[in-house]
Amino acid sequence: MTAPTARVRTQESKRIHVVMRDASLLEGSIYIAEDMSLVAFLGNRKGGYMNMVDARRPKLQEAPGHLIVQTDLVVMVSAPDGNVIVVGQAGAGAGEREVEVYLIGGKSLRGVMYVAPMQRMSDYLHHCGKFVGIARAVFTADNAEIGDIAVNTSAIAMIREAKPVGQGE
């Protein structure tokens, strides 16, 4: 008789960009399970710490190395290669809502959150935990596209539901 085998989740190195509360940028890679969303990954770090490999602070022209980052101090995370799931399957199955997100410090984003049609946004934010996913995000000041991102909910000052682009203000 053979012993049951546990399913081993394969982890892959994925490149990410991280914006910190002090506006510094970090570039590097994380090891994340293929089927895990970035929102879930960030929200489930033991003690709130995330390991990044081949990581650096580009403005300081550092050589890449190993960084340990406190996720409570992270504002947003993107996967520039587009090869990381940002929101899990449950979130992606909900309806889409256009939102404007105003961050602490004055920056604002426009994008899509996957929220059920009649669900209150405050209930959704309470349910999602430390990070929320925003699809097709754009900085509103200059319309710079940043793609799908995970945003720390404690860095959000307010959210406003927006009319889809082209439907007037």
Coordinates of C-alpha atoms in Angstrom, one line a residue:
M1 CA 0.0 0.0 0.0
T2 CA 1.4 3.4 -0.9
A3 CA 1.0 6.5 1.2
P4 CA -1.2 9.3 -0.2
T5 CA 0.7 12.0 -1.9
A6 CA 0.1 15.6 -1.2
R7 CA -0.4 17.9 -4.2
V8 CA 2.6 20.2 -4.5
R9 CA 1.7 23.6 -5.8
T10 CA 4.4 24.6 -8.3
Q11 CA 5.7 28.1 -7.6
E12 CA 7.1 30.2 -10.4
S13 CA 9.3 33.3 -10.3
K14 CA 7.2 36.3 -11.5
R15 CA 8.4 39.9 -12.0
I16 CA 6.6 42.6 -10.1
H17 CA 6.7 46.4 -9.6
V18 CA 5.9 47.7 -6.1
V19 CA 5.0 51.3 -5.2
M20 CA 5.7 52.0 -1.5
R21 CA 4.0 54.6 0.7
D22 CA 7.1 56.9 0.6
A23 CA 6.6 56.8 -3.3
S24 CA 9.7 54.7 -3.8
L25 CA 9.6 52.0 -6.5
L26 CA 10.8 48.5 -6.1
E27 CA 11.4 46.0 -8.9
G28 CA 12.0 42.3 -8.5
S29 CA 10.5 38.9 -8.5
I30 CA 8.3 36.8 -6.2
Y31 CA 7.7 33.1 -6.1
I32 CA 4.0 32.6 -6.4
A33 CA 1.9 29.5 -7.1
E34 CA 0.6 29.4 -10.7
D35 CA -3.0 29.4 -9.6
M36 CA -2.7 32.0 -6.8
S37 CA -3.9 35.6 -7.4
L38 CA -1.6 38.5 -6.5
V39 CA -4.3 39.9 -4.2
A40 CA -4.4 36.6 -2.2
F41 CA -0.6 36.3 -2.2
L42 CA -0.1 39.8 -0.8
G43 CA -2.9 39.5 1.8
N44 CA -1.6 36.2 3.1
R45 CA 2.0 37.0 4.0
K46 CA 3.0 35.7 7.4
G47 CA 3.7 38.7 9.6
G48 CA 3.0 40.9 6.6
Y49 CA 6.4 40.4 5.0
M50 CA 7.1 39.5 1.4
N51 CA 10.3 38.1 0.0
M52 CA 11.5 39.6 -3.3
V53 CA 14.5 38.2 -5.2
D54 CA 16.5 39.9 -7.9
A55 CA 15.1 43.1 -6.3
R56 CA 16.3 46.6 -6.3
R57 CA 15.2 50.2 -5.9
P58 CA 15.9 51.6 -9.4
K59 CA 16.4 55.2 -8.4
L60 CA 19.3 54.2 -6.2
Q61 CA 20.9 52.2 -9.0
E62 CA 21.3 49.3 -6.6
A63 CA 22.5 45.9 -7.7
P64 CA 19.7 43.3 -7.6
G65 CA 19.5 41.3 -4.4
H66 CA 17.1 39.8 -1.8
L67 CA 14.6 42.3 -0.2
I68 CA 12.1 41.7 2.5
V69 CA 9.2 44.1 2.2
Q70 CA 6.5 45.0 4.8
T71 CA 3.3 44.7 2.8
D72 CA 1.5 47.2 5.2
L73 CA 3.7 49.9 3.6
V74 CA 2.9 48.9 0.0
V75 CA 0.5 51.1 -1.9
M76 CA 0.2 49.0 -5.1
V77 CA 1.7 46.1 -7.0
S78 CA 1.7 45.4 -10.7
A79 CA 3.0 42.5 -12.8
P80 CA 4.5 44.3 -15.8
D81 CA 4.7 41.1 -17.9
G82 CA 1.0 40.4 -17.5
N83 CA 1.7 36.8 -16.4
V84 CA 0.2 36.9 -12.9
I85 CA -3.5 36.6 -12.0
V86 CA -4.3 39.7 -10.1
V87 CA -7.9 38.8 -8.9
G88 CA -8.9 35.2 -8.2
Q89 CA -11.5 33.3 -10.2
A90 CA -14.3 34.1 -7.7
G91 CA -13.7 37.9 -8.2
A92 CA -13.5 37.6 -11.9
G93 CA -16.9 35.9 -12.1
A94 CA -18.7 38.9 -10.5
G95 CA -19.9 41.9 -12.4
E96 CA -17.6 44.7 -13.5
R97 CA -17.8 48.2 -12.0
E98 CA -16.0 51.2 -13.2
V99 CA -14.4 53.0 -10.3
E100 CA -12.3 56.0 -9.5
V101 CA -9.9 55.3 -6.6
Y102 CA -8.4 58.1 -4.7
L103 CA -5.2 57.2 -2.8
I104 CA -3.8 58.7 0.3
G105 CA -1.4 61.4 -0.9
G106 CA -3.6 62.6 -3.8
K107 CA -3.0 60.2 -6.7
S108 CA -6.1 58.8 -8.4
L109 CA -6.8 55.8 -10.6
R110 CA -9.6 54.7 -12.8
G111 CA -10.3 51.1 -13.5
V112 CA -12.6 48.1 -13.0
M113 CA -13.4 46.2 -9.8
Y114 CA -15.2 42.8 -10.0
V115 CA -18.2 43.4 -7.7
A116 CA -21.6 41.8 -7.8
P117 CA -24.3 44.0 -9.4
M118 CA -26.2 44.9 -6.2
Q119 CA -23.3 44.5 -3.7
R120 CA -22.3 47.6 -1.7
M121 CA -18.8 48.7 -2.4
S122 CA -18.0 49.0 1.4
D123 CA -19.1 45.3 1.9
Y124 CA -16.9 44.2 -1.0
L125 CA -13.9 46.1 0.4
H126 CA -14.5 44.6 3.9
H127 CA -14.6 41.1 2.3
C128 CA -11.5 41.4 0.2
G129 CA -9.1 42.1 3.1
K130 CA -5.7 43.9 2.9
F131 CA -5.6 44.2 -0.9
V132 CA -8.1 44.7 -3.7
G133 CA -7.7 44.1 -7.4
I134 CA -8.3 46.7 -10.0
A135 CA -8.4 45.7 -13.6
R136 CA -7.3 47.9 -16.6
A137 CA -6.1 50.6 -14.2
V138 CA -5.1 54.0 -15.5
F139 CA -3.6 57.0 -13.6
T140 CA -6.3 59.7 -14.1
A141 CA -3.8 62.6 -14.2
D142 CA -2.2 61.6 -17.4
N143 CA -4.1 58.5 -18.6
A144 CA -1.0 56.4 -18.2
E145 CA -2.1 52.7 -18.4
I146 CA -0.8 50.5 -15.6
G147 CA -2.8 47.4 -16.3
D148 CA -4.2 45.0 -13.6
I149 CA -3.0 46.0 -10.1
A150 CA -3.4 45.0 -6.5
V151 CA -3.9 48.1 -4.2
N152 CA -3.5 48.1 -0.4
T153 CA -7.0 48.9 1.0
S154 CA -5.4 51.0 3.8
A155 CA -3.9 53.3 1.1
I156 CA -7.3 54.1 -0.4
A157 CA -8.8 57.4 0.8
M158 CA -12.1 57.0 -1.1
I159 CA -13.7 55.2 -4.0
R160 CA -16.3 56.6 -6.4
E161 CA -18.3 54.6 -8.8
A162 CA -17.6 56.1 -12.2
K163 CA -19.6 56.2 -15.4
P164 CA -18.0 54.1 -18.2
V165 CA -15.7 56.2 -20.5
G166 CA -17.8 57.8 -23.2
Q167 CA -21.1 58.0 -21.2
G168 CA -20.6 61.6 -20.1
E169 CA -19.9 63.0 -16.6

